[in-house]
Tab-separated table of C-alpha atoms in Angstrom:
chain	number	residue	atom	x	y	z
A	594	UNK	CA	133.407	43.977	77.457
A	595	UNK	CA	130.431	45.785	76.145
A	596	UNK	CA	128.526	43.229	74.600
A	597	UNK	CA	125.842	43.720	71.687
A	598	UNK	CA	123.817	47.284	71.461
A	599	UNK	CA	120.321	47.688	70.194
A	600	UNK	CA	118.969	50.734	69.060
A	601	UNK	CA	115.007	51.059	68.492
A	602	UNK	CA	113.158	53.577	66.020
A	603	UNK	CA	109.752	53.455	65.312
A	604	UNK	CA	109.226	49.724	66.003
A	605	UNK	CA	112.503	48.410	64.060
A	606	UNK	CA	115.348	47.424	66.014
A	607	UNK	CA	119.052	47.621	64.847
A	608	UNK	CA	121.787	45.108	66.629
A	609	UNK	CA	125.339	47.097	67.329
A	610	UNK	CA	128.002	44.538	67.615
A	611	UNK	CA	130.984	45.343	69.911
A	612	UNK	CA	133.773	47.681	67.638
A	613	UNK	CA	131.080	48.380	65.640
A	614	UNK	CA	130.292	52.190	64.511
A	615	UNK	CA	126.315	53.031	63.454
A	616	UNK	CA	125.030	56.408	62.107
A	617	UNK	CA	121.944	58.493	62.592
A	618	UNK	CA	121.019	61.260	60.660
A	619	UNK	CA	119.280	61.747	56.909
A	620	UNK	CA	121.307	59.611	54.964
A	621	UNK	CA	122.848	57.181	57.526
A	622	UNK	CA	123.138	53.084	58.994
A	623	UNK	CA	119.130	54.811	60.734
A	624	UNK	CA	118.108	57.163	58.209
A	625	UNK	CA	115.223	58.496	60.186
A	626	UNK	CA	113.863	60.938	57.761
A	627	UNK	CA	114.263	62.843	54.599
A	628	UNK	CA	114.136	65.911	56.122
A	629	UNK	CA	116.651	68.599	54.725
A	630	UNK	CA	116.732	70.452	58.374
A	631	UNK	CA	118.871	67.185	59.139
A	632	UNK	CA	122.174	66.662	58.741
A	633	UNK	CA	123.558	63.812	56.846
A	634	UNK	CA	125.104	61.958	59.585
A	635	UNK	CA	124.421	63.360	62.746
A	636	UNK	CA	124.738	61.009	65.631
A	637	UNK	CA	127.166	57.816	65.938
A	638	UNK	CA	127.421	55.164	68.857
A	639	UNK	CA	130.541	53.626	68.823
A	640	UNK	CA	132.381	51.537	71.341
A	641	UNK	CA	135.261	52.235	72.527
A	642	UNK	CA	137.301	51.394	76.127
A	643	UNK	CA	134.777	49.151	77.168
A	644	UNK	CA	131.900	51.760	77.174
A	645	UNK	CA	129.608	52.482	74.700
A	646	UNK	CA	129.840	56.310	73.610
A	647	UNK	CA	127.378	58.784	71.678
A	648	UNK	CA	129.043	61.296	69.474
A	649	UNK	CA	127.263	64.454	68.191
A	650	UNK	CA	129.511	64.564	64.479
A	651	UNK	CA	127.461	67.117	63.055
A	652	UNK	CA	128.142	70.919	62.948
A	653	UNK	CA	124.451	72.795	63.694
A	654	UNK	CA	122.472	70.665	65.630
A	655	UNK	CA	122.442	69.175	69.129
A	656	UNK	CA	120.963	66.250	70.707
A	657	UNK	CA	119.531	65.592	74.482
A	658	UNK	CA	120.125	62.345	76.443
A	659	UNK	CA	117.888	61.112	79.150
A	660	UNK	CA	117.185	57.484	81.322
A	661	UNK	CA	113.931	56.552	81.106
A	662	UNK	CA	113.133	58.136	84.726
A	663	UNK	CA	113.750	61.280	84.119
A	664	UNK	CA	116.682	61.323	86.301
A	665	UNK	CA	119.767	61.699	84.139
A	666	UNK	CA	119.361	64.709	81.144
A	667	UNK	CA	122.199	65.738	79.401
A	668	UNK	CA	122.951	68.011	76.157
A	669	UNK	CA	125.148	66.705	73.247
A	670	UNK	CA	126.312	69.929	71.448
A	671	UNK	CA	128.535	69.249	68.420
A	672	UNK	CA	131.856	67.650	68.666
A	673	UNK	CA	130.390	66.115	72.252
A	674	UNK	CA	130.629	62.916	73.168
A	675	UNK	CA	129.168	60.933	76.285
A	676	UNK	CA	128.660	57.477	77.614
A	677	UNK	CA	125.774	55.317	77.574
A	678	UNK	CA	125.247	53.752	81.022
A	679	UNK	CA	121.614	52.776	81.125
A	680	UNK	CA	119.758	50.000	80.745
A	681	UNK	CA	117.237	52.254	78.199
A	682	UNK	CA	118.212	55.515	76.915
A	683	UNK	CA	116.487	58.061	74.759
A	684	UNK	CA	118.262	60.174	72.423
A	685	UNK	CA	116.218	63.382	71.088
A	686	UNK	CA	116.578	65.727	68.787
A	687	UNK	CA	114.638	68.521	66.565
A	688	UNK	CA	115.567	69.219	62.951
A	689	UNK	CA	112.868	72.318	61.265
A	690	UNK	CA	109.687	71.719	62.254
A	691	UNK	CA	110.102	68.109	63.279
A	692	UNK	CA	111.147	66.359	66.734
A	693	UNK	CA	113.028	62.919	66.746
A	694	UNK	CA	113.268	60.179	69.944
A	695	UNK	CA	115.492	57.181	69.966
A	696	UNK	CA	115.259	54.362	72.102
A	697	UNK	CA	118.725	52.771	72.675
A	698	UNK	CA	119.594	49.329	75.179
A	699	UNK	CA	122.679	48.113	76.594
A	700	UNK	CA	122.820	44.589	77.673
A	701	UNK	CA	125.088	44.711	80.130
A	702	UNK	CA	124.677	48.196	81.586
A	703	UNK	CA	127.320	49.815	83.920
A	704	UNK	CA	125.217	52.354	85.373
A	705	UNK	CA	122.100	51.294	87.340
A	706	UNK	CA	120.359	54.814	88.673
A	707	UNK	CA	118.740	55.241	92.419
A	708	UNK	CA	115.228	55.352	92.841
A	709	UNK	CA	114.635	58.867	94.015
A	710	UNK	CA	111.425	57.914	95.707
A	711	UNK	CA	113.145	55.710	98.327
A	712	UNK	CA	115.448	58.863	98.625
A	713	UNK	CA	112.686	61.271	99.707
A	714	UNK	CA	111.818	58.546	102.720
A	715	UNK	CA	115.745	58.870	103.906
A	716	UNK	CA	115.351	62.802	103.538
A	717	UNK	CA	112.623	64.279	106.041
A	718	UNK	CA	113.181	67.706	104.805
A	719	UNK	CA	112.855	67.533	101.141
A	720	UNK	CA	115.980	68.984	99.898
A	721	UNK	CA	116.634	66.374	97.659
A	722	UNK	CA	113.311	66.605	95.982
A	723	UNK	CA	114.295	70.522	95.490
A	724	UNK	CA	117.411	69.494	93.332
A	725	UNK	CA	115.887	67.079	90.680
A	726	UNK	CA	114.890	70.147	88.390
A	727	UNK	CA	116.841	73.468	87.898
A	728	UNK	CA	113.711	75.312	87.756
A	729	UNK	CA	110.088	75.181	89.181
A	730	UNK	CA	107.751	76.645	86.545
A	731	UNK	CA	105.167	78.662	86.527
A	732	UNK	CA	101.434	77.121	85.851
A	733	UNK	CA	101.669	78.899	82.524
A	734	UNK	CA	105.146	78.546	81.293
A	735	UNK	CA	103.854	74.517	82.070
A	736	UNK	CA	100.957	75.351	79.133
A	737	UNK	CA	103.674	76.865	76.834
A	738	UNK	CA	105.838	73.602	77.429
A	739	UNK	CA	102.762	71.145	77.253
A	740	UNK	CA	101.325	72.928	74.246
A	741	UNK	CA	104.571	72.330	72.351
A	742	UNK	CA	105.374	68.992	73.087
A	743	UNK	CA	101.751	67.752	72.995
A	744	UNK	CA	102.440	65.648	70.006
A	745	UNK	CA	105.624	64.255	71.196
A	746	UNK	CA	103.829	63.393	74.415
A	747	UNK	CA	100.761	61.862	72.166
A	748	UNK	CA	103.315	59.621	70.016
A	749	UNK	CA	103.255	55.903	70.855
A	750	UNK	CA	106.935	54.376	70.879
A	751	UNK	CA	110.001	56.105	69.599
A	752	UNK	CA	109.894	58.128	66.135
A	753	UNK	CA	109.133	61.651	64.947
A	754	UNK	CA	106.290	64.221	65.182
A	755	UNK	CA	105.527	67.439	64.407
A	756	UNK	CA	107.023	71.136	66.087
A	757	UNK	CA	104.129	73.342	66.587
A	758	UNK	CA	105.015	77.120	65.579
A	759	UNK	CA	104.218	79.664	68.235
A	760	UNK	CA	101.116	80.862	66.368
A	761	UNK	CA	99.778	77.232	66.387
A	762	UNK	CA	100.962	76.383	69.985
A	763	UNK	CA	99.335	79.858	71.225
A	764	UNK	CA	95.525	78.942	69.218
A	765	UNK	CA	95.737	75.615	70.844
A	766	UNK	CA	95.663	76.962	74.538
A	767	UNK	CA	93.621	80.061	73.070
A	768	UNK	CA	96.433	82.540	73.851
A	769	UNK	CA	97.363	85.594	71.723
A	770	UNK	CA	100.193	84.685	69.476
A	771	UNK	CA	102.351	87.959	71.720
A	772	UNK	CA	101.480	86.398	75.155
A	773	UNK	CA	102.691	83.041	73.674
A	774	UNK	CA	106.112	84.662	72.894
A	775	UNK	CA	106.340	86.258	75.906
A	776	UNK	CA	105.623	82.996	78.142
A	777	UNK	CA	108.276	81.321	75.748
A	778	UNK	CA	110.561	83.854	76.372
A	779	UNK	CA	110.345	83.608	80.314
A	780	UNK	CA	110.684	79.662	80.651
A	781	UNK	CA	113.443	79.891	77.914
A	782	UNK	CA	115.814	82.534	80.617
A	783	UNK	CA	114.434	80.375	83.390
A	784	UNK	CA	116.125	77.249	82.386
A	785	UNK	CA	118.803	79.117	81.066
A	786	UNK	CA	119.796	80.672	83.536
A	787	UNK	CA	119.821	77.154	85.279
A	788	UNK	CA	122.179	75.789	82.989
A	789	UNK	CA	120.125	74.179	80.026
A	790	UNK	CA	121.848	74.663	77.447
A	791	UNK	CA	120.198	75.135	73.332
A	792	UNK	CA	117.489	77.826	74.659
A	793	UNK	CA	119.080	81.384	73.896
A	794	UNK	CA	117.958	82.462	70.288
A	795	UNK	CA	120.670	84.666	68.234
A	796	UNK	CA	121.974	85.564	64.627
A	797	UNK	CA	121.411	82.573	62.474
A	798	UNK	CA	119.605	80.918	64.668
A	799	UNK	CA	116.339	79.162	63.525
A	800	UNK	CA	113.355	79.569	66.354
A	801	UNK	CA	111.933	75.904	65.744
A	802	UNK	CA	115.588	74.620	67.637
A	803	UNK	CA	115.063	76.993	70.551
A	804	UNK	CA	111.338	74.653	71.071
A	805	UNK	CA	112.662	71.780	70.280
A	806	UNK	CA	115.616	71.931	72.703
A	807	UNK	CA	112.613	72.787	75.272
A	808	UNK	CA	111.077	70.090	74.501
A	809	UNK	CA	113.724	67.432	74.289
A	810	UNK	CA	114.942	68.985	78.097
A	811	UNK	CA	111.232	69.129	79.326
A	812	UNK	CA	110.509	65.657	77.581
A	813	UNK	CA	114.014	64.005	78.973
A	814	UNK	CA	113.692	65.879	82.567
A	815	UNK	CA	109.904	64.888	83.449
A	816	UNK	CA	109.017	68.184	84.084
A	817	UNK	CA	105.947	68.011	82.343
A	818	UNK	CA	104.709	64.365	81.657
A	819	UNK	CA	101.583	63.034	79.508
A	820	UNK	CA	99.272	62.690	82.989
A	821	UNK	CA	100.297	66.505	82.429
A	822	UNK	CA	98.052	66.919	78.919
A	823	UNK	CA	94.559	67.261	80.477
A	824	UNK	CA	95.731	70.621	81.842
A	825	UNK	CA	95.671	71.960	78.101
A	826	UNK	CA	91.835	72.018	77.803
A	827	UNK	CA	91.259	73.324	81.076
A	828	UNK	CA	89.002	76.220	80.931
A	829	UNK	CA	90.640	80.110	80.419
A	830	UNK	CA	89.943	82.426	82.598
A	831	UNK	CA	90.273	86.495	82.078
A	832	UNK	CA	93.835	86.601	82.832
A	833	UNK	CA	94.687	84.105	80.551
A	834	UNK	CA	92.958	85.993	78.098
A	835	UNK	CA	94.148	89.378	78.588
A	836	UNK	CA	97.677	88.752	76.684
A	837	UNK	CA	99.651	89.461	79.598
A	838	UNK	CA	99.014	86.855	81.947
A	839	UNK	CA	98.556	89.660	85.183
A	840	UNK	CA	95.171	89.870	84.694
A	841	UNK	CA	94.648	93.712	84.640
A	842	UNK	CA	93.476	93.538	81.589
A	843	UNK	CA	95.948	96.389	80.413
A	844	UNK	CA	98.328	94.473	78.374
A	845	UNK	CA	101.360	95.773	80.434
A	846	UNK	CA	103.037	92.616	81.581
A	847	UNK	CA	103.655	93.921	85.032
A	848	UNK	CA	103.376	90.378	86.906
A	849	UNK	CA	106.247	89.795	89.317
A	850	UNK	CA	109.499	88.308	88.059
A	851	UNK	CA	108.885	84.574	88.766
A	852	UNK	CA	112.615	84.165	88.910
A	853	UNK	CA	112.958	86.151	91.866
């Protein structure tokens, strides 16, 4: 048995009865906003075996799904469908310029996750704590992250809040608009390349779903949290300034590869 759901948005709460179906998207049972970068009806928990499932029905966008610790992140592309386990889940998701969270609870949850902190005191040698994240990033791929999901971090409760654009992201940490890009570009093959899925730009793709899906993996995986946000108006030194980031000064880029 599954029992009731409730799904939180904003402050309102919606109550999911067992065999019941319920919609998120534009025009939906939680119509979260009017905007047109949205599909109709994107999302829909359902229940079905005794589980409760999340289905991605719509045919551009995708969705990330995370516990509240950070320690479960998953990617909803569409057609997917997963179970809800948790206690407290978030579901997020960017449509155009705007990034959506979702708060659902299960009453009667089936999953109940391991506290990794009583993990690193039965592992002395801190391979376990090596394996939470695919990818350690670099101090400044953390300001591209932070300066994109500032205003998701800001928001209080569940709901939606602006995308910065590059150009806005890079005057907020007082970077050139190219070094910006090029920091973007590096944590985007980074994560990539460790399996996140949503961050490789190509034909027809629109460039504010390659930041959100940063955002909703950074967001859902902890890797950069709001004690995190102080770290934006730290002061810049030369080699931030320099538009390169390898503080020569010449422009060339020629830092190491951090992936190696």
């Amino acid at each position: 048995m599954t029992g009731a759901l409730r799904v939180e948005y904003c402050g309102e709460w919606w109550t999911v009865e067992e065999g019941g179906r319920f919609t998120i998207g534009r025009a939906a049972d939680l119509s979260v906003d009017e905007n047109p970068y949205l599909h109709r009806t994107f999302l829909e928990i359902r229940s079905e075996h005794g589980l409760w499932l999340v289905a991605n029905i719509g045919k551009q966008l995708s969705a990330t799904i995370g516990d509240e610790h950070g320690h479960f992140v998953a990617h909803i592309a569409p057609g997917g469908v997963l179970p809800l386990v948790f206690d407290r889940t978030y579901l997020r998701f960017g449509a155009g310029p705007t990034t959506y969270e979702i708060q659902v609870r299960l009453p009667d949850p089936p999953f109940e996750p391991v506290d990794l902190d009583d993990l690193d005191d039965e592992d002395p040698t801190g391979l376990a704590a090596e394996t939470r994240t695919p990818a350690r990033l670099t101090p400044d791929q953390r300001i591209v992250v932070l300066a994109l999901a500032e205003h998701a971090m800001q928001r209080t409760g569940s709901g939606p809040s602006p995308l910065p654009t590059s150009a806005d992201a890079a005057r907020r940490i007082g970077w050139p608009e190219r070094k910006f890009n090029k920091k973007l570009d590096q944590v985007c093959r980074k994560l990539a390349k460790a399996g996140v899925r949503g961050l490789h730009g190509g034909p027809g793709d629109i460039a504010a779903n390659r930041r959100a899906a940063l955002v909703e993996f950074c967001l859902a995986s902890r890797i950069v949290t709001v004690a995190d946000l102080p770290d934006l108006d730290r002061p810049r030194t030369a080699a931030d300034a320099d538009g390169d980031g390898d503080g020569d000064g010449d422009g060339d880029g020629d830092e190491l590869d951090d992936d190696a």
